[in-house]
Each structure stands twice: as structure tokens, then as C-alpha cells.
Amino acid sequence: MVKMKKIGVLAIQGAFREHRNTLEKLGVEVQEVRSRENLEGIQGLIIPGGESTAIGKQLEMNDFGETIVKMANEGVPVFGTCAGMILLSKRIDQSNQYSLGLMDTYVKRNAFGRQIASFEADIPIKGWEGKDLRAVFIRAPYVLEAGPQVKVLSEYSGKIIFVRQENLLASAFHPELTDDLRVHQFFLDIVDQYQK
Amino acid sequence: MAEIASWKVKTGLAEMLKGGVIMDVTTPEQAKIAEEAGACSVMALERVPADIRAAGGVARMADPTIIKKIMETVTIPVMAKARIGHFVEARILEALGVDYIDESEVLTPADDLFHIDKNGYKVPFVCGARNLGEALRRIGEGAAMIRTKGEPGTGNVVEAVRHMRTVMAEIRRLTTMPKEELMTAAKEMAAPYDLVQYVAEHGKLPVVNFAAGGIATPADAALMMQLGCDGIFVGSGIFKSSDPAKRAKAIVLATTHYNDPDMLAKLSEELGEAMPGLEISAIAPADRMQERGW
């Protein structure tokens, strides 16, 4: 029997249940990650949307974040959505909050504005066939600058909102809030590539 | 075309707050302490519920200056309270650009019959409820998030527990009902039929459900999470205690690790004095905030 993939979802705060539901629809075993010990045995990690400062405070404690950085540097794929994109970024505009600093990106928080400016829109993804992706942006960040190893997968009104750097993936929007499974499948394909 | 203020966007922000703690704050300094402690949002107020209770008289929307200062100070979402039925206070809060409006029984109601038509706003609303019918009426009016009412400003968790248990029991009851009984259930609860059908089918509310009203310790927060809520509001419990920064952080961690008794034991140590509590029976029925709302 083929062994089921096991993906961790960081469950400190935020929309981790929605990521769990989406992954389970794709036939993946999900491990909720609340401490360093829960990182054992996972082949990939998702950092959900939520409040990046609230999540960062707990990653700072007990070598939790350090362990994630080490795993990512060893090739374990990590996917951050919204707050997750901020936490993966090397530099954050006008903030000295904690981040994992894994991706060579410079991000701006609440970049589209406060909740009143939150929106949904159809966006094209580079290299994908089929219909555009319905994307939900909630007090969303975007990428101001991306380093040379960072591949831009999508832009919306001139702003970078979906990026990949080797085993790392980050979106400014929330694929866990819509029924379209393609973004999670795309991440699972990256996990497969790094299994070999 | 970008679509703003959609139901998905309104309920989506509440989804992002889950597993977190929303703290009442009255100054930018308190807001900073809350953010540093790991709060996922703050509620900007002129007075915390315990002080509103003590002051008596009519409690209204906060001065916009306070709300604006708090919005400038923190990067996390800022909520603010409007009186029940006071749709102009709500429009003012929308104009200020707050991230969520709490149509709240903590303030003195402005209308003794009707709540605000919350569908007509770009800003999402959270409302209190003591039972499933009340929760579904508020959602029917457009609330994108629900919280238990509890009894605000008491530091006594018993009412929050009662309201959460009531909502959960009523949800469970609907899921086992044959379809032909749902219309009568809707009639008895005075709840919109389509929302009753949704709950019967999905076994949950169509929006996020937080606990509020009387939470004062890490153990209280974990208790509410174990009873099935999605996150925690703490009103007077933090800034009426002797060491707000430490207690705030402990309540945040207890909300994440609500199922880990060893961790909860550590978090409960040396927090200093909790806020002074109030026995519910000592509050005259007319002074109970939870009775406000229709």
C-alpha cells in the first residue's frame, strides 16, 4: 500500500481548520502543529492566514520557529498564506516583528488597506491552464520586492501576490476559503518533487 | 472585477481570528500591551464593561479620537462597539474604517425593538447571543460573526458557559431532527428557516462563534475552547487584573493550547490577582447586560 502523505498545518491561531479540510479533500493525512514536537514526521508544512504578530510570538518561543527554518533548509516544502506569506519573508515593511526569514522577499502588511478594502477577484496564475482562480484577499499583504531566486506566479493590479522559491510557496490570498483545490494540489506536487 | 464587502470577505476576517484572543482596550498603551501579548485583535472602548457597570447611566459609542489613536498604534484589526439599533453610530464607525463593529449589549440599547440592518454595511458585524435562535436572528440581519453574551464585566464565567452550552446543545438537537420538524423548530426559536436548515445539515453555525462575557483566567479561556467556541473575547479580565501583560500572554497561550493540562498548569502560575468577581445573583435582573437584545 502506498503510504499516505502527512502534511502539517500550523495551528497556533488562524484558519488552520480550513486548510485541514482542503487537504483532507485531497486525500492527505493532516497533523495540526502547535509545538516543535508536532513537526516530527511531516513531509510539508502550511502556515495559515491569521494574525502574523500573534502567530510569530509563539514561533519565537522554545526554538519552534528555528526548527521550521532548519526543516525548510533541508528541503521540506513550506506554504504560507497571507499571514504565512509575511512570516516566510526575509523583510517586512515598517515592522520589526518576528519572521522565519526563509524567502528572499520584501512584503508589505495590510497592503491593500484595512478590512473595508478586503476583496475577492479572479486572478490568472502563470503556467496554469483552465479558468482563473477566485482569490479572497483579507487585509492582505503583497510582495514589494522579490529576489532573483523567487518566481512570481501571479500579480494583481501590478502587485505580486503569489510566489515560489524552490521548496517554498507563498500567497497573499486565501485558497483555503474557496472550493478550488488547485493551489493546494500545486503545493502537494511540490511536496512530491522533494520526496524524490 | 474586484468585489469588496462580499459575505466571504466579511466572514473571512472572523475565520482568520479563530484560535485567538480579542482584548478590550481603552488607550493606545493598552492596545500595544495587547498586541505584544499576541492578541489577534483589539476592541477599542472608552471604558471596559466593569467600569461601565460601576459608572451606571447611559453607555454610548466611544469618542472617535480614542478609536483613531488605537488604530494608528497597532497593526492587528481594531473593533469598536455601537449601541444595539444605533445605525448612525455604526455608520460613524464604518467611516472611521474600523475592521469589525460589535453591535453590543455592553452599551445601552438605542432601540428596544430592532437591531441594525447589518447587511447594508461594508464593515462586518459581530453580535452577542445567548441561544441558537438569537444567534440565527443576528446572522439573518447580516452579522458575520457571533459571540456568546455571558455577563460582561463580572469576571464570572458561568453565564458564558451557560450560553455556549445552550447554543451547542441546540445545534446538536437540530442535526438529529427529521426534516419535517425543522419548520416548527424555526418557529419556536424565532429563527430564519434557511439558517435552521443550514445548521441541521452542517452541525455548526454558518459563521465563527467566539466566547465572551466573564472570562478572567487562562483556565476560563481553555474551558470555553473545550466547550467548542472558536476563540475568546476578554473584556475587563485583563486590564482590571494586577499584571495585565502577563495575564494577557497567558490567556493567549491557553487559547492555543487549550487541550494541554500541563501547559495550562504552567500558564496559571503567578499571574497575580485576577479582576474582582461578581456573583450573578448579586446583579438585579434589570442590570444584567445579557437581557439586552431582541
GROMACS .gro file of C-alpha atoms in nm:
model
  490
    1MET     CA    1   0.000   0.000   0.000
    2VAL     CA    2   0.119   0.350  -0.081
    3LYS     CA    3   0.197   0.544   0.234
    4MET     CA    4  -0.030   0.846   0.279
    5LYS     CA    5   0.135   1.186   0.268
    6LYS     CA    6   0.136   1.364   0.601
    7ILE     CA    7   0.121   1.744   0.592
    8GLY     CA    8   0.149   1.966   0.899
    9VAL     CA    9  -0.075   2.269   0.941
   10LEU     CA   10   0.048   2.528   1.189
   11ALA     CA   11  -0.239   2.555   1.441
   12ILE     CA   12  -0.131   2.839   1.670
   13GLN     CA   13  -0.402   3.077   1.551
   14GLY     CA   14  -0.598   3.148   1.234
   15ALA     CA   15  -0.772   2.949   0.960
   16PHE     CA   16  -0.598   2.618   1.018
   17ARG     CA   17  -0.922   2.417   1.015
   18GLU     CA   18  -0.997   2.531   0.658
   19HIS     CA   19  -0.652   2.418   0.539
   20ARG     CA   20  -0.711   2.087   0.714
   21ASN     CA   21  -1.046   2.039   0.538
   22THR     CA   22  -0.898   2.124   0.198
   23LEU     CA   23  -0.603   1.887   0.244
   24GLU     CA   24  -0.834   1.608   0.359
   25LYS     CA   25  -1.042   1.653   0.042
   26LEU     CA   26  -0.720   1.582  -0.147
   27GLY     CA   27  -0.668   1.259   0.047
   28VAL     CA   28  -0.382   1.376   0.266
   29GLU     CA   29  -0.324   1.299   0.634
   30VAL     CA   30  -0.307   1.621   0.837
   31GLN     CA   31  -0.110   1.688   1.152
   32GLU     CA   32  -0.201   2.001   1.349
   33VAL     CA   33   0.119   2.166   1.468
   34ARG     CA   34   0.107   2.357   1.799
   35SER     CA   35   0.459   2.291   1.921
   36ARG     CA   36   0.802   2.190   1.794
   37GLU     CA   37   0.732   1.824   1.878
   38ASN     CA   38   0.436   1.815   1.635
   39LEU     CA   39   0.672   1.884   1.342
   40GLU     CA   40   0.802   1.525   1.357
   41GLY     CA   41   0.720   1.307   1.058
   42ILE     CA   42   0.557   1.563   0.828
   43GLN     CA   43   0.652   1.595   0.461
   44GLY     CA   44   0.532   1.952   0.421
   45LEU     CA   45   0.402   2.241   0.633
   46ILE     CA   46   0.130   2.501   0.576
   47ILE     CA   47   0.133   2.830   0.767
   48PRO     CA   48  -0.226   2.957   0.756
   49GLY     CA   49  -0.381   3.301   0.748
   50GLY     CA   50  -0.435   3.465   1.083
   51GLU     CA   51  -0.254   3.747   1.258
   52SER     CA   52   0.117   3.731   1.177
   53THR     CA   53   0.218   3.906   1.501
   54ALA     CA   54   0.010   3.666   1.714
   55ILE     CA   55   0.149   3.359   1.535
   56GLY     CA   56   0.503   3.500   1.535
   57LYS     CA   57   0.501   3.549   1.914
   58GLN     CA   58   0.461   3.176   1.966
   59LEU     CA   59   0.709   3.077   1.692
   60GLU     CA   60   0.968   3.284   1.876
   61MET     CA   61   0.937   3.063   2.184
   62ASN     CA   62   1.112   2.729   2.255
   63ASP     CA   63   1.305   2.702   1.924
   64PHE     CA   64   0.973   2.645   1.743
   65GLY     CA   65   1.049   2.878   1.451
   66GLU     CA   66   1.415   2.772   1.442
   67THR     CA   67   1.310   2.411   1.390
   68ILE     CA   68   1.085   2.510   1.098
   69VAL     CA   69   1.374   2.708   0.941
   70LYS     CA   70   1.602   2.406   0.975
   71MET     CA   71   1.345   2.173   0.815
   72ALA     CA   72   1.284   2.414   0.527
   73ASN     CA   73   1.658   2.448   0.467
   74GLU     CA   74   1.677   2.068   0.449
   75GLY     CA   75   1.416   2.074   0.171
   76VAL     CA   76   1.081   2.027   0.346
   77PRO     CA   77   0.825   2.231   0.146
   78VAL     CA   78   0.650   2.513   0.331
   79PHE     CA   79   0.344   2.704   0.205
   80GLY     CA   80   0.237   3.030   0.370
   81THR     CA   81  -0.098   3.201   0.304
   82CYS     CA   82  -0.149   3.569   0.395
   83ALA     CA   83   0.000   3.584   0.749
   84GLY     CA   84   0.206   3.283   0.638
   85MET     CA   85   0.349   3.485   0.348
   86ILE     CA   86   0.455   3.755   0.595
   87LEU     CA   87   0.610   3.502   0.832
   88LEU     CA   88   0.812   3.341   0.549
   89SER     CA   89   0.951   3.672   0.426
   90LYS     CA   90   1.305   3.798   0.495
   91ARG     CA   91   1.198   4.162   0.526
   92ILE     CA   92   0.869   4.324   0.636
   93ASP     CA   93   0.790   4.688   0.559
   94GLN     CA   94   0.759   4.913   0.868
   95SER     CA   95   0.774   4.627   1.114
   96ASN     CA   96   1.038   4.457   1.327
   97GLN     CA   97   0.811   4.165   1.415
   98TYR     CA   98   0.936   3.806   1.417
   99SER     CA   99   0.960   3.621   1.086
  100LEU     CA  100   1.116   3.295   0.972
  101GLY     CA  101   1.306   3.489   0.705
  102LEU     CA  102   1.315   3.199   0.460
  103MET     CA  103   1.205   3.368   0.136
  104ASP     CA  104   1.400   3.640  -0.036
  105THR     CA  105   1.103   3.874  -0.039
  106TYR     CA  106   1.017   4.217   0.100
  107VAL     CA  107   0.648   4.230   0.196
  108LYS     CA  108   0.407   4.499   0.300
  109ARG     CA  109   0.140   4.416   0.557
  110ASN     CA  110  -0.227   4.518   0.519
  111ALA     CA  111  -0.103   4.644   0.185
  112PHE     CA  112  -0.441   4.677   0.013
  113GLY     CA  113  -0.583   4.859   0.319
  114ARG     CA  114  -0.797   4.777   0.622
  115GLN     CA  115  -1.091   4.531   0.627
  116ILE     CA  116  -1.311   4.778   0.440
  117ALA     CA  117  -1.083   4.730   0.136
  118SER     CA  118  -1.072   4.348   0.157
  119PHE     CA  119  -1.193   4.190  -0.168
  120GLU     CA  120  -1.224   3.886  -0.389
  121ALA     CA  121  -1.121   3.869  -0.753
  122ASP     CA  122  -1.042   3.626  -1.036
  123ILE     CA  123  -0.668   3.606  -1.095
  124PRO     CA  124  -0.461   3.427  -1.361
  125ILE     CA  125  -0.172   3.205  -1.245
  126LYS     CA  126   0.135   3.182  -1.467
  127GLY     CA  127   0.168   2.847  -1.642
  128TRP     CA  128  -0.176   2.723  -1.536
  129GLU     CA  129  -0.437   2.619  -1.787
  130GLY     CA  130  -0.810   2.645  -1.730
  131LYS     CA  131  -1.010   2.918  -1.566
  132ASP     CA  132  -0.873   3.197  -1.350
  133LEU     CA  133  -0.851   3.139  -0.976
  134ARG     CA  134  -1.109   3.300  -0.747
  135ALA     CA  135  -0.891   3.456  -0.477
  136VAL     CA  136  -1.000   3.606  -0.143
  137PHE     CA  137  -0.785   3.888  -0.004
  138ILE     CA  138  -0.842   3.982   0.363
  139ARG     CA  139  -0.632   4.270   0.497
  140ALA     CA  140  -0.385   4.108   0.263
  141PRO     CA  141  -0.014   4.173   0.216
  142TYR     CA  142   0.171   4.187  -0.115
  143VAL     CA  143   0.532   4.149  -0.218
  144LEU     CA  144   0.712   4.480  -0.277
  145GLU     CA  145   1.038   4.323  -0.396
  146ALA     CA  146   1.134   3.966  -0.484
  147GLY     CA  147   1.490   3.834  -0.509
  148PRO     CA  148   1.635   3.662  -0.818
  149GLN     CA  149   1.554   3.306  -0.698
  150VAL     CA  150   1.190   3.398  -0.640
  151LYS     CA  151   0.949   3.304  -0.918
  152VAL     CA  152   0.644   3.531  -0.945
  153LEU     CA  153   0.337   3.313  -1.011
  154SER     CA  154   0.073   3.584  -1.011
  155GLU     CA  155   0.022   3.958  -0.996
  156TYR     CA  156  -0.296   4.153  -0.935
  157SER     CA  157  -0.318   4.518  -1.044
  158GLY     CA  158   0.059   4.527  -1.067
  159LYS     CA  159   0.119   4.380  -0.719
  160ILE     CA  160   0.298   4.048  -0.662
  161ILE     CA  161   0.062   3.814  -0.478
  162PHE     CA  162   0.180   3.455  -0.540
  163VAL     CA  163   0.545   3.346  -0.532
  164ARG     CA  164   0.764   3.037  -0.524
  165GLN     CA  165   1.126   2.994  -0.423
  166GLU     CA  166   1.236   2.630  -0.464
  167ASN     CA  167   1.051   2.438  -0.189
  168LEU     CA  168   0.879   2.749  -0.054
  169LEU     CA  169   0.541   2.882  -0.170
  170ALA     CA  170   0.353   3.191  -0.054
  171SER     CA  171   0.020   3.353  -0.144
  172ALA     CA  172  -0.127   3.686  -0.032
  173PHE     CA  173  -0.476   3.535  -0.074
  174HIS     CA  174  -0.663   3.250   0.098
  175PRO     CA  175  -0.703   2.937  -0.116
  176GLU     CA  176  -0.841   2.761   0.195
  177LEU     CA  177  -1.156   2.980   0.184
  178THR     CA  178  -1.268   2.871  -0.165
  179ASP     CA  179  -1.365   2.533  -0.311
  180ASP     CA  180  -1.096   2.542  -0.581
  181LEU     CA  181  -0.839   2.279  -0.481
  182ARG     CA  182  -0.574   2.367  -0.741
  183VAL     CA  183  -0.344   2.574  -0.518
  184HIS     CA  184  -0.324   2.303  -0.251
  185GLN     CA  185  -0.271   2.039  -0.523
  186PHE     CA  186   0.010   2.256  -0.663
  187PHE     CA  187   0.173   2.257  -0.316
  188LEU     CA  188   0.130   1.879  -0.282
  189ASP     CA  189   0.304   1.838  -0.622
  190ILE     CA  190   0.598   2.037  -0.481
  191VAL     CA  191   0.597   1.805  -0.178
  192ASP     CA  192   0.614   1.508  -0.420
  193GLN     CA  193   0.908   1.661  -0.607
  194TYR     CA  194   1.103   1.700  -0.284
  195GLN     CA  195   1.022   1.344  -0.170
  196LYS     CA  196   1.233   1.201  -0.455
  197MET     CA  197  -1.350   4.287  -1.125
  198ALA     CA  198  -1.272   4.309  -0.758
  199GLU     CA  199  -1.569   4.253  -0.530
  200ILE     CA  200  -1.549   4.423  -0.189
  201ALA     CA  201  -1.764   4.365   0.122
  202SER     CA  202  -1.881   4.022   0.000
  203TRP     CA  203  -2.010   3.771   0.255
  204LYS     CA  204  -1.691   3.569   0.202
  205VAL     CA  205  -1.472   3.869   0.281
  206LYS     CA  206  -1.679   3.963   0.588
  207THR     CA  207  -1.692   3.615   0.740
  208GLY     CA  208  -1.334   3.552   0.620
  209LEU     CA  209  -1.180   3.803   0.861
  210ALA     CA  210  -1.354   3.626   1.151
  211GLU     CA  211  -1.213   3.295   1.022
  212MET     CA  212  -0.864   3.449   1.046
  213LEU     CA  213  -0.924   3.550   1.409
  214LYS     CA  214  -1.004   3.193   1.517
  215GLY     CA  215  -0.797   3.036   1.792
  216GLY     CA  216  -0.709   3.386   1.905
  217VAL     CA  217  -0.793   3.635   2.178
  218ILE     CA  218  -0.965   3.971   2.120
  219MET     CA  219  -0.893   4.212   2.405
  220ASP     CA  220  -1.082   4.521   2.526
  221VAL     CA  221  -0.852   4.825   2.539
  222THR     CA  222  -0.916   5.188   2.630
  223THR     CA  223  -0.581   5.353   2.544
  224PRO     CA  224  -0.307   5.317   2.281
  225GLU     CA  225  -0.074   5.193   2.559
  226GLN     CA  226  -0.314   4.911   2.647
  227ALA     CA  227  -0.352   4.829   2.276
  228LYS     CA  228   0.024   4.793   2.247
  229ILE     CA  229   0.035   4.562   2.552
  230ALA     CA  230  -0.241   4.350   2.394
  231GLU     CA  231  -0.058   4.328   2.060
  232GLU     CA  232   0.270   4.242   2.234
  233ALA     CA  233   0.093   3.966   2.427
  234GLY     CA  234  -0.024   3.811   2.098
  235ALA     CA  235  -0.386   3.933   2.077
  236CYS     CA  236  -0.534   3.870   1.731
  237SER     CA  237  -0.746   4.188   1.755
  238VAL     CA  238  -0.844   4.462   1.999
  239MET     CA  239  -1.179   4.618   2.087
  240ALA     CA  240  -1.139   4.996   2.123
  241LEU     CA  241  -1.352   5.131   2.408
  242GLU     CA  242  -1.387   5.434   2.631
  243ARG     CA  243  -1.444   5.213   2.938
  244VAL     CA  244  -1.421   4.838   2.997
  245PRO     CA  245  -1.752   4.667   3.091
  246ALA     CA  246  -1.667   4.651   3.466
  247ASP     CA  247  -1.630   5.030   3.470
  248ILE     CA  248  -1.942   5.081   3.258
  249ARG     CA  249  -2.131   4.872   3.512
  250ALA     CA  250  -1.983   5.072   3.801
  251ALA     CA  251  -2.049   5.410   3.637
  252GLY     CA  252  -2.413   5.339   3.551
  253GLY     CA  253  -2.604   5.583   3.331
  254VAL     CA  254  -2.609   5.559   2.951
  255ALA     CA  255  -2.309   5.394   2.781
  256ARG     CA  256  -2.250   5.506   2.421
  257MET     CA  257  -2.008   5.455   2.129
  258ALA     CA  258  -1.652   5.564   2.220
  259ASP     CA  259  -1.510   5.903   2.121
  260PRO     CA  260  -1.366   5.862   1.766
  261THR     CA  261  -1.036   6.015   1.887
  262ILE     CA  262  -0.972   5.712   2.108
  263ILE     CA  263  -1.060   5.469   1.831
  264LYS     CA  264  -0.840   5.652   1.576
  265LYS     CA  265  -0.542   5.662   1.813
  266ILE     CA  266  -0.570   5.290   1.877
  267MET     CA  267  -0.597   5.221   1.502
  268GLU     CA  268  -0.276   5.418   1.448
  269THR     CA  269  -0.095   5.230   1.725
  270VAL     CA  270  -0.146   4.864   1.633
  271THR     CA  271  -0.127   4.661   1.311
  272ILE     CA  272  -0.383   4.399   1.422
  273PRO     CA  273  -0.754   4.450   1.340
  274VAL     CA  274  -0.941   4.704   1.554
  275MET     CA  275  -1.306   4.654   1.650
  276ALA     CA  276  -1.540   4.905   1.813
  277LYS     CA  277  -1.884   4.893   1.972
  278ALA     CA  278  -2.209   5.056   1.861
  279ARG     CA  279  -2.530   5.054   2.065
  280ILE     CA  280  -2.796   4.796   1.971
  281GLY     CA  281  -3.009   4.951   1.697
  282HIS     CA  282  -2.796   5.265   1.667
  283PHE     CA  283  -2.734   5.259   1.294
  284VAL     CA  284  -2.579   5.606   1.294
  285GLU     CA  285  -2.310   5.510   1.546
  286ALA     CA  286  -2.243   5.212   1.317
  287ARG     CA  287  -2.211   5.443   1.013
  288ILE     CA  288  -1.965   5.659   1.208
  289LEU     CA  289  -1.754   5.354   1.297
  290GLU     CA  290  -1.763   5.250   0.931
  291ALA     CA  291  -1.647   5.598   0.828
  292LEU     CA  292  -1.357   5.567   1.074
  293GLY     CA  293  -1.259   5.245   0.897
  294VAL     CA  294  -1.271   5.007   1.194
  295ASP     CA  295  -1.229   4.643   1.094
  296TYR     CA  296  -1.533   4.500   1.279
  297ILE     CA  297  -1.835   4.659   1.450
  298ASP     CA  298  -1.972   4.497   1.766
  299GLU     CA  299  -2.343   4.577   1.800
  300SER     CA  300  -2.316   4.528   2.171
  301GLU     CA  301  -2.536   4.480   2.476
  302VAL     CA  302  -2.248   4.620   2.685
  303LEU     CA  303  -2.366   4.966   2.570
  304THR     CA  304  -2.714   5.096   2.649
  305PRO     CA  305  -2.952   4.993   2.367
  306ALA     CA  306  -3.069   5.273   2.139
  307ASP     CA  307  -3.369   5.078   2.011
  308ASP     CA  308  -3.584   4.850   2.226
  309LEU     CA  309  -3.732   4.657   1.932
  310PHE     CA  310  -3.493   4.643   1.638
  311HIS     CA  311  -3.129   4.566   1.568
  312ILE     CA  312  -2.922   4.727   1.292
  313ASP     CA  313  -2.969   4.600   0.933
  314LYS     CA  314  -2.609   4.482   0.913
  315ASN     CA  315  -2.625   4.369   0.550
  316GLY     CA  316  -2.610   4.727   0.432
  317TYR     CA  317  -2.255   4.794   0.557
  318LYS     CA  318  -1.909   4.738   0.410
  319VAL     CA  319  -1.769   4.666   0.758
  320PRO     CA  320  -1.862   4.327   0.906
  321PHE     CA  321  -2.051   4.297   1.237
  322VAL     CA  322  -2.022   4.073   1.541
  323CYS     CA  323  -2.322   4.030   1.774
  324GLY     CA  324  -2.389   3.861   2.107
  325ALA     CA  325  -2.624   3.567   2.158
  326ARG     CA  326  -2.746   3.354   2.448
  327ASN     CA  327  -2.904   3.079   2.241
  328LEU     CA  328  -2.925   2.947   1.885
  329GLY     CA  329  -3.239   3.140   1.790
  330GLU     CA  330  -3.080   3.471   1.890
  331ALA     CA  331  -2.758   3.382   1.703
  332LEU     CA  332  -2.951   3.296   1.385
  333ARG     CA  333  -3.163   3.613   1.405
  334ARG     CA  334  -2.845   3.821   1.420
  335ILE     CA  335  -2.691   3.627   1.129
  336GLY     CA  336  -3.016   3.679   0.939
  337GLU     CA  337  -2.972   4.054   0.992
  338GLY     CA  338  -2.619   4.026   0.850
  339ALA     CA  339  -2.386   3.954   1.144
  340ALA     CA  340  -2.071   3.783   1.009
  341MET     CA  341  -1.954   3.662   1.350
  342ILE     CA  342  -2.126   3.561   1.675
  343ARG     CA  343  -2.010   3.562   2.036
  344THR     CA  344  -2.180   3.438   2.348
  345LYS     CA  345  -2.303   3.723   2.565
  346GLY     CA  346  -2.206   3.582   2.903
  347GLU     CA  347  -2.239   3.853   3.166
  348PRO     CA  348  -1.986   4.128   3.083
  349GLY     CA  349  -1.777   4.298   3.350
  350THR     CA  350  -1.828   4.028   3.613
  351GLY     CA  351  -1.515   3.811   3.584
  352ASN     CA  352  -1.763   3.527   3.633
  353VAL     CA  353  -1.759   3.271   3.352
  354VAL     CA  354  -2.083   3.093   3.445
  355GLU     CA  355  -2.308   3.281   3.201
  356ALA     CA  356  -2.066   3.239   2.910
  357VAL     CA  357  -2.060   2.865   2.984
  358ARG     CA  358  -2.438   2.852   3.001
  359HIS     CA  359  -2.477   3.035   2.669
  360MET     CA  360  -2.214   2.827   2.490
  361ARG     CA  361  -2.365   2.501   2.619
  362THR     CA  362  -2.712   2.618   2.516
  363VAL     CA  363  -2.604   2.706   2.160
  364MET     CA  364  -2.411   2.379   2.121
  365ALA     CA  365  -2.698   2.166   2.259
  366GLU     CA  366  -2.949   2.336   2.029
  367ILE     CA  367  -2.721   2.278   1.729
  368ARG     CA  368  -2.688   1.908   1.818
  369ARG     CA  369  -3.065   1.880   1.857
  370LEU     CA  370  -3.126   2.021   1.507
  371THR     CA  371  -2.884   1.773   1.348
  372THR     CA  372  -3.089   1.477   1.470
  373MET     CA  373  -3.428   1.617   1.372
  374PRO     CA  374  -3.621   1.475   1.077
  375LYS     CA  375  -3.670   1.742   0.807
  376GLU     CA  376  -4.043   1.784   0.873
  377GLU     CA  377  -3.970   1.909   1.226
  378LEU     CA  378  -3.738   2.191   1.118
  379MET     CA  379  -4.006   2.448   1.035
  380THR     CA  380  -4.161   2.414   1.380
  381ALA     CA  381  -3.813   2.435   1.535
  382ALA     CA  382  -3.755   2.757   1.339
  383LYS     CA  383  -4.090   2.891   1.461
  384GLU     CA  384  -4.015   2.806   1.825
  385MET     CA  385  -3.665   2.956   1.814
  386ALA     CA  386  -3.786   3.257   1.614
  387ALA     CA  387  -3.503   3.193   1.367
  388PRO     CA  388  -3.488   3.219   0.985
  389TYR     CA  389  -3.583   2.884   0.830
  390ASP     CA  390  -3.296   2.877   0.579
  391LEU     CA  391  -3.041   2.920   0.859
  392VAL     CA  392  -3.211   2.648   1.065
  393GLN     CA  393  -3.178   2.420   0.762
  394TYR     CA  394  -2.810   2.512   0.729
  395VAL     CA  395  -2.737   2.428   1.094
  396ALA     CA  396  -2.931   2.100   1.074
  397GLU     CA  397  -2.729   1.995   0.770
  398HIS     CA  398  -2.380   2.114   0.877
  399GLY     CA  399  -2.395   2.076   1.256
  400LYS     CA  400  -2.248   2.423   1.307
  401LEU     CA  401  -2.326   2.792   1.274
  402PRO     CA  402  -2.263   2.943   0.930
  403VAL     CA  403  -2.021   3.192   1.095
  404VAL     CA  404  -1.745   3.187   1.354
  405ASN     CA  405  -1.858   3.171   1.719
  406PHE     CA  406  -1.642   3.322   1.996
  407ALA     CA  407  -1.692   3.318   2.372
  408ALA     CA  408  -1.731   3.642   2.570
  409GLY     CA  409  -1.860   3.781   2.896
  410GLY     CA  410  -1.681   3.690   3.218
  411ILE     CA  411  -1.356   3.526   3.105
  412ALA     CA  412  -1.081   3.619   3.355
  413THR     CA  413  -0.819   3.340   3.365
  414PRO     CA  414  -0.626   3.112   3.127
  415ALA     CA  415  -0.835   2.823   3.260
  416ASP     CA  416  -1.157   3.012   3.174
  417ALA     CA  417  -1.033   3.061   2.816
  418ALA     CA  418  -0.939   2.693   2.781
  419LEU     CA  419  -1.275   2.589   2.929
  420MET     CA  420  -1.463   2.790   2.665
  421MET     CA  421  -1.244   2.648   2.387
  422GLN     CA  422  -1.311   2.294   2.509
  423LEU     CA  423  -1.683   2.367   2.507
  424GLY     CA  424  -1.648   2.430   2.134
  425CYS     CA  425  -1.605   2.802   2.072
  426ASP     CA  426  -1.368   2.930   1.802
  427GLY     CA  427  -1.186   3.196   2.004
  428ILE     CA  428  -1.207   3.430   2.302
  429PHE     CA  429  -1.306   3.787   2.384
  430VAL     CA  430  -1.162   3.919   2.710
  431GLY     CA  431  -1.314   4.243   2.831
  432SER     CA  432  -1.238   4.361   3.181
  433GLY     CA  433  -1.044   4.043   3.268
  434ILE     CA  434  -0.705   4.171   3.153
  435PHE     CA  435  -0.679   4.540   3.238
  436LYS     CA  436  -0.868   4.502   3.567
  437SER     CA  437  -0.613   4.245   3.688
  438SER     CA  438  -0.291   4.321   3.876
  439ASP     CA  439  -0.046   4.221   3.595
  440PRO     CA  440  -0.221   4.279   3.259
  441ALA     CA  441   0.078   4.199   3.030
  442LYS     CA  442   0.147   3.864   3.194
  443ARG     CA  443  -0.219   3.764   3.218
  444ALA     CA  444  -0.284   3.867   2.856
  445LYS     CA  445   0.000   3.648   2.732
  446ALA     CA  446  -0.110   3.354   2.947
  447ILE     CA  447  -0.468   3.376   2.814
  448VAL     CA  448  -0.338   3.385   2.455
  449LEU     CA  449  -0.127   3.072   2.508
  450ALA     CA  450  -0.411   2.896   2.693
  451THR     CA  451  -0.640   2.960   2.394
  452THR     CA  452  -0.393   2.786   2.158
  453HIS     CA  453  -0.302   2.502   2.397
  454TYR     CA  454  -0.649   2.455   2.547
  455ASN     CA  455  -0.616   2.076   2.543
  456ASP     CA  456  -0.279   2.056   2.720
  457PRO     CA  457  -0.332   2.047   3.101
  458ASP     CA  458   0.045   2.053   3.181
  459MET     CA  459   0.084   2.368   2.977
  460LEU     CA  460  -0.229   2.522   3.135
  461ALA     CA  461  -0.092   2.450   3.482
  462LYS     CA  462   0.228   2.637   3.398
  463LEU     CA  463   0.036   2.927   3.243
  464SER     CA  464  -0.180   2.965   3.553
  465GLU     CA  465   0.116   3.018   3.788
  466GLU     CA  466   0.197   3.352   3.947
  467LEU     CA  467  -0.038   3.570   3.747
  468GLY     CA  468  -0.113   3.798   4.041
  469GLU     CA  469  -0.466   3.899   4.133
  470ALA     CA  470  -0.746   3.833   3.884
  471MET     CA  471  -1.012   4.101   3.846
  472PRO     CA  472  -1.257   4.112   4.140
  473GLY     CA  473  -1.551   3.889   4.052
  474LEU     CA  474  -1.925   3.944   4.079
  475GLU     CA  475  -2.182   3.679   4.169
  476ILE     CA  476  -2.458   3.690   3.905
  477SER     CA  477  -2.738   3.672   4.166
  478ALA     CA  478  -2.599   3.994   4.316
  479ILE     CA  479  -2.690   4.178   3.994
  480ALA     CA  480  -3.053   4.286   3.971
  481PRO     CA  481  -3.221   4.134   3.661
  482ALA     CA  482  -3.273   4.482   3.514
  483ASP     CA  483  -2.896   4.545   3.535
  484ARG     CA  484  -2.794   4.227   3.352
  485MET     CA  485  -2.646   4.323   3.018
  486GLN     CA  486  -2.728   3.983   2.865
  487GLU     CA  487  -3.101   4.066   2.876
  488ARG     CA  488  -3.046   4.339   2.617
  489GLY     CA  489  -3.114   4.235   2.256
  490TRP     CA  490  -3.427   4.106   2.087
   0.00000   0.00000   0.00000
